[in-house]
Coordinates of C-alpha atoms in Angstrom, one line a residue:
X1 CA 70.3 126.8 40.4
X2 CA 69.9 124.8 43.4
X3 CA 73.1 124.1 45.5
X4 CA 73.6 120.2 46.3
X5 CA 74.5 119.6 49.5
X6 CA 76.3 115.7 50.0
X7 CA 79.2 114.5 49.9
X8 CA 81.5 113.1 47.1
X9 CA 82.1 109.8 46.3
X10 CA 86.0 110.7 46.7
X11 CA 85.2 112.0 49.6
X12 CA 83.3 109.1 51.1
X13 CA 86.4 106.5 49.9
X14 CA 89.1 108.7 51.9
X15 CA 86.8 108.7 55.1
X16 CA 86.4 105.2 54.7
X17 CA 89.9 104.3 54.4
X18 CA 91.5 107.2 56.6
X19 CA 89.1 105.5 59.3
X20 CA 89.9 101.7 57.9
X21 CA 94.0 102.8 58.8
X22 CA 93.4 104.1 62.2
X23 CA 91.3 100.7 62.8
X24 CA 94.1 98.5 61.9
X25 CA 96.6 100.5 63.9
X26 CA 94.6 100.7 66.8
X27 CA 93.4 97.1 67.5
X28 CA 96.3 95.5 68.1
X29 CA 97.1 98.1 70.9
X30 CA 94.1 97.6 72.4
X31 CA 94.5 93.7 72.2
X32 CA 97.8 94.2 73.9
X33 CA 96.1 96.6 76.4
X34 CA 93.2 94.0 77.4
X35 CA 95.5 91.2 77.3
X36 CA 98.2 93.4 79.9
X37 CA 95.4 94.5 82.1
X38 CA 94.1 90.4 82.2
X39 CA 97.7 89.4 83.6
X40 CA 97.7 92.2 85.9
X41 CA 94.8 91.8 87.5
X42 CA 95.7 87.8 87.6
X43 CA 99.1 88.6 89.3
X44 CA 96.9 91.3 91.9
X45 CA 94.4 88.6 92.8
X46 CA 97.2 86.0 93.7
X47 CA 98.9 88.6 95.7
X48 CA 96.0 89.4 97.8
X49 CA 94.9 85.9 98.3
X50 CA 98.8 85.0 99.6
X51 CA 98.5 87.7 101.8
X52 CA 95.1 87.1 102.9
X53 CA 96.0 83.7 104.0
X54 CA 99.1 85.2 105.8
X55 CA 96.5 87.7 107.8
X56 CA 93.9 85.2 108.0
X57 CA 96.9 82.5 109.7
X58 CA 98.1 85.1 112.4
X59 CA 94.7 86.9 113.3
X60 CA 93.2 83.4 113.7
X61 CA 96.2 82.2 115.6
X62 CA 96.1 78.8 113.6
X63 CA 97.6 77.4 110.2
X64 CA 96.0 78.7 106.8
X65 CA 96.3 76.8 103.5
X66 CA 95.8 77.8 100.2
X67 CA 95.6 75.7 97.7
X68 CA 94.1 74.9 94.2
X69 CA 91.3 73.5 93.7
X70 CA 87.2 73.4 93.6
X71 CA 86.4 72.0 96.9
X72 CA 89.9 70.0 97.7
X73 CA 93.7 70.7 96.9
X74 CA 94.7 69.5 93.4
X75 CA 97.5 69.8 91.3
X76 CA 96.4 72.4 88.8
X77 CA 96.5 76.3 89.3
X78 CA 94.7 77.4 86.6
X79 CA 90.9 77.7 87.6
X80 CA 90.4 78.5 91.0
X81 CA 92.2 78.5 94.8
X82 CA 90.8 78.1 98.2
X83 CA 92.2 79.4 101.3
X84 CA 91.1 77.5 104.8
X85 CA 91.8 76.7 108.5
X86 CA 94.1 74.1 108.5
X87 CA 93.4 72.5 112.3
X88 CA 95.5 69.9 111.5
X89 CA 97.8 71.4 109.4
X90 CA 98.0 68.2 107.0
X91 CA 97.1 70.6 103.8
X92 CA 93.8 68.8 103.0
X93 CA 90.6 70.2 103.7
X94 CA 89.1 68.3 106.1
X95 CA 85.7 68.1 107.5
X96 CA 87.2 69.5 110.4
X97 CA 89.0 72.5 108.8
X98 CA 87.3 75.7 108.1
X99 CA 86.9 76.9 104.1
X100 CA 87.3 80.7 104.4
X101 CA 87.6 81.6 100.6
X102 CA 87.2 79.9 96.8
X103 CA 88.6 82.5 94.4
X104 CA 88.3 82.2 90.4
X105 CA 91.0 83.6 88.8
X106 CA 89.5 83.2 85.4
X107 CA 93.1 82.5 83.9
X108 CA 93.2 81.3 80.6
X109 CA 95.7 82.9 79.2
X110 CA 98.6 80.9 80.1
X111 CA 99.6 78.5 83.0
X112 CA 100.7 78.5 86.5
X113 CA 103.0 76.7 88.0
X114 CA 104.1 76.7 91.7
X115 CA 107.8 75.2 92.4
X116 CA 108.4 74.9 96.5
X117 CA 111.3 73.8 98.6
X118 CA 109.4 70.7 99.7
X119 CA 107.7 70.0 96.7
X120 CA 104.3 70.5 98.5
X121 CA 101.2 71.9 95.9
X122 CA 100.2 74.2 98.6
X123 CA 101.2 77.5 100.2
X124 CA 100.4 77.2 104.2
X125 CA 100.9 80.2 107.0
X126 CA 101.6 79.3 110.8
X127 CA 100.3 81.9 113.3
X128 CA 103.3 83.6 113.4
X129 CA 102.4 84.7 109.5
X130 CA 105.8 82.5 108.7
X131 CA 105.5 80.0 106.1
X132 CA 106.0 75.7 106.9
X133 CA 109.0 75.9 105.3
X134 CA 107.3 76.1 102.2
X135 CA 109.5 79.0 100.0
X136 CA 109.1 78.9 96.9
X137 CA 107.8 80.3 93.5
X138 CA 104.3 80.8 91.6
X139 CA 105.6 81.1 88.0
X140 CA 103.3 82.5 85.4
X141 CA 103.9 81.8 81.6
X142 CA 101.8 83.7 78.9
X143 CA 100.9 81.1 76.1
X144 CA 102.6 83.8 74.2
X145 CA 106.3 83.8 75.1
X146 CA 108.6 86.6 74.5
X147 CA 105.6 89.2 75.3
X148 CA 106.3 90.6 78.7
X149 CA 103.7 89.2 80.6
X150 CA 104.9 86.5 82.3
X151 CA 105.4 87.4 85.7
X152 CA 106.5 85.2 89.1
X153 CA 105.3 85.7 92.8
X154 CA 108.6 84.5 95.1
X155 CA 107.1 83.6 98.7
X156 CA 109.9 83.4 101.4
X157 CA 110.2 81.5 104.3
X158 CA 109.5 84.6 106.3
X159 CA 105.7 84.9 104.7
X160 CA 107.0 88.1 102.2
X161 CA 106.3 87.9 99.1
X162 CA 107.7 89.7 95.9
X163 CA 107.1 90.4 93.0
X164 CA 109.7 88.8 89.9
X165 CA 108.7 90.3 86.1
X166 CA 110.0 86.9 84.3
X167 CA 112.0 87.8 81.2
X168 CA 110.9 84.4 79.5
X169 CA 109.7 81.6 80.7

């Protein structure tokens, strides 16, 4: 008699399910991991742009803005920033200023706001790296609350920045 080699049809619907259960467990960690990683690398590119613009401001010797915005400074945070010379130091980019970066942060998944002593909508560095009296706070909020990923970057009057893990925004 010839031995039947194969597998059961038992023993096929266990696999199946054994590997449908470890599916269902792991997505949701792995959504949580992509969506953590997304915020983090959102909060390290807005770090590195403030203190780019700080550097850029005192090697330079003249004002640096940054700003968001395509091509001029607007109102919403979301999309994209620019960082340029600020001659002037009127915080519009001017045919006389000098665009140094445009940076995509490719946020979508929640909104930025930033909230400043002098209710200006742009972050500017003298050449002394100190900011124009413009303290303040870039808030992030998830557009899922309560998830741990909001997050806010305090800029001092002094040009240091921190880093604030908001609880809820």
């Amino acid at each position: 008699m010839k031995q039947v080699k194969g597998f059961t049809l038992v023993e096929l619907l266990s696999t199946f399910a054994l590997v449908g259960i470890l599916i269902a467990i792991g997505i949701p960690s792995l959504v949580d991991w992509v969506t953590r990683n997304r915020v983090t690398t959102l909060e390290y590119t807005l770090l590195h742009s403030i203190n780019y613009a700080r550097v850029q401001g005192i090697n330079r010797q003249t004002t640096v803005t940054l700003c968001p915005g395509l091509n001029q400074c607007e109102r919403d945070w979301g999309s994209q920033i620019i960082i340029f010379l600020d001659f002037n130091s009127d915080g519009i980019l001017d045919l006389t200023d000098q665009l140094l970066k445009k940076i995509d942060l490719g946020n979508d998944a929640g909104t930025l706001d930033w909230r400043s002593f002098r209710r200006k909508n742009y972050l500017q560095f003298t050449s002394e790296g100190l900011t124009s009296a413009l303290n303040g706070t870039l808030h992030f909020c998830h557009k899922k609350p309560g998830k741990g990923y909001d997050f806010a970057i305090v800029l001092a009057r002094t040009g240091r920045i921190r880093v604030h893990k908001e609880p809820d925004c």
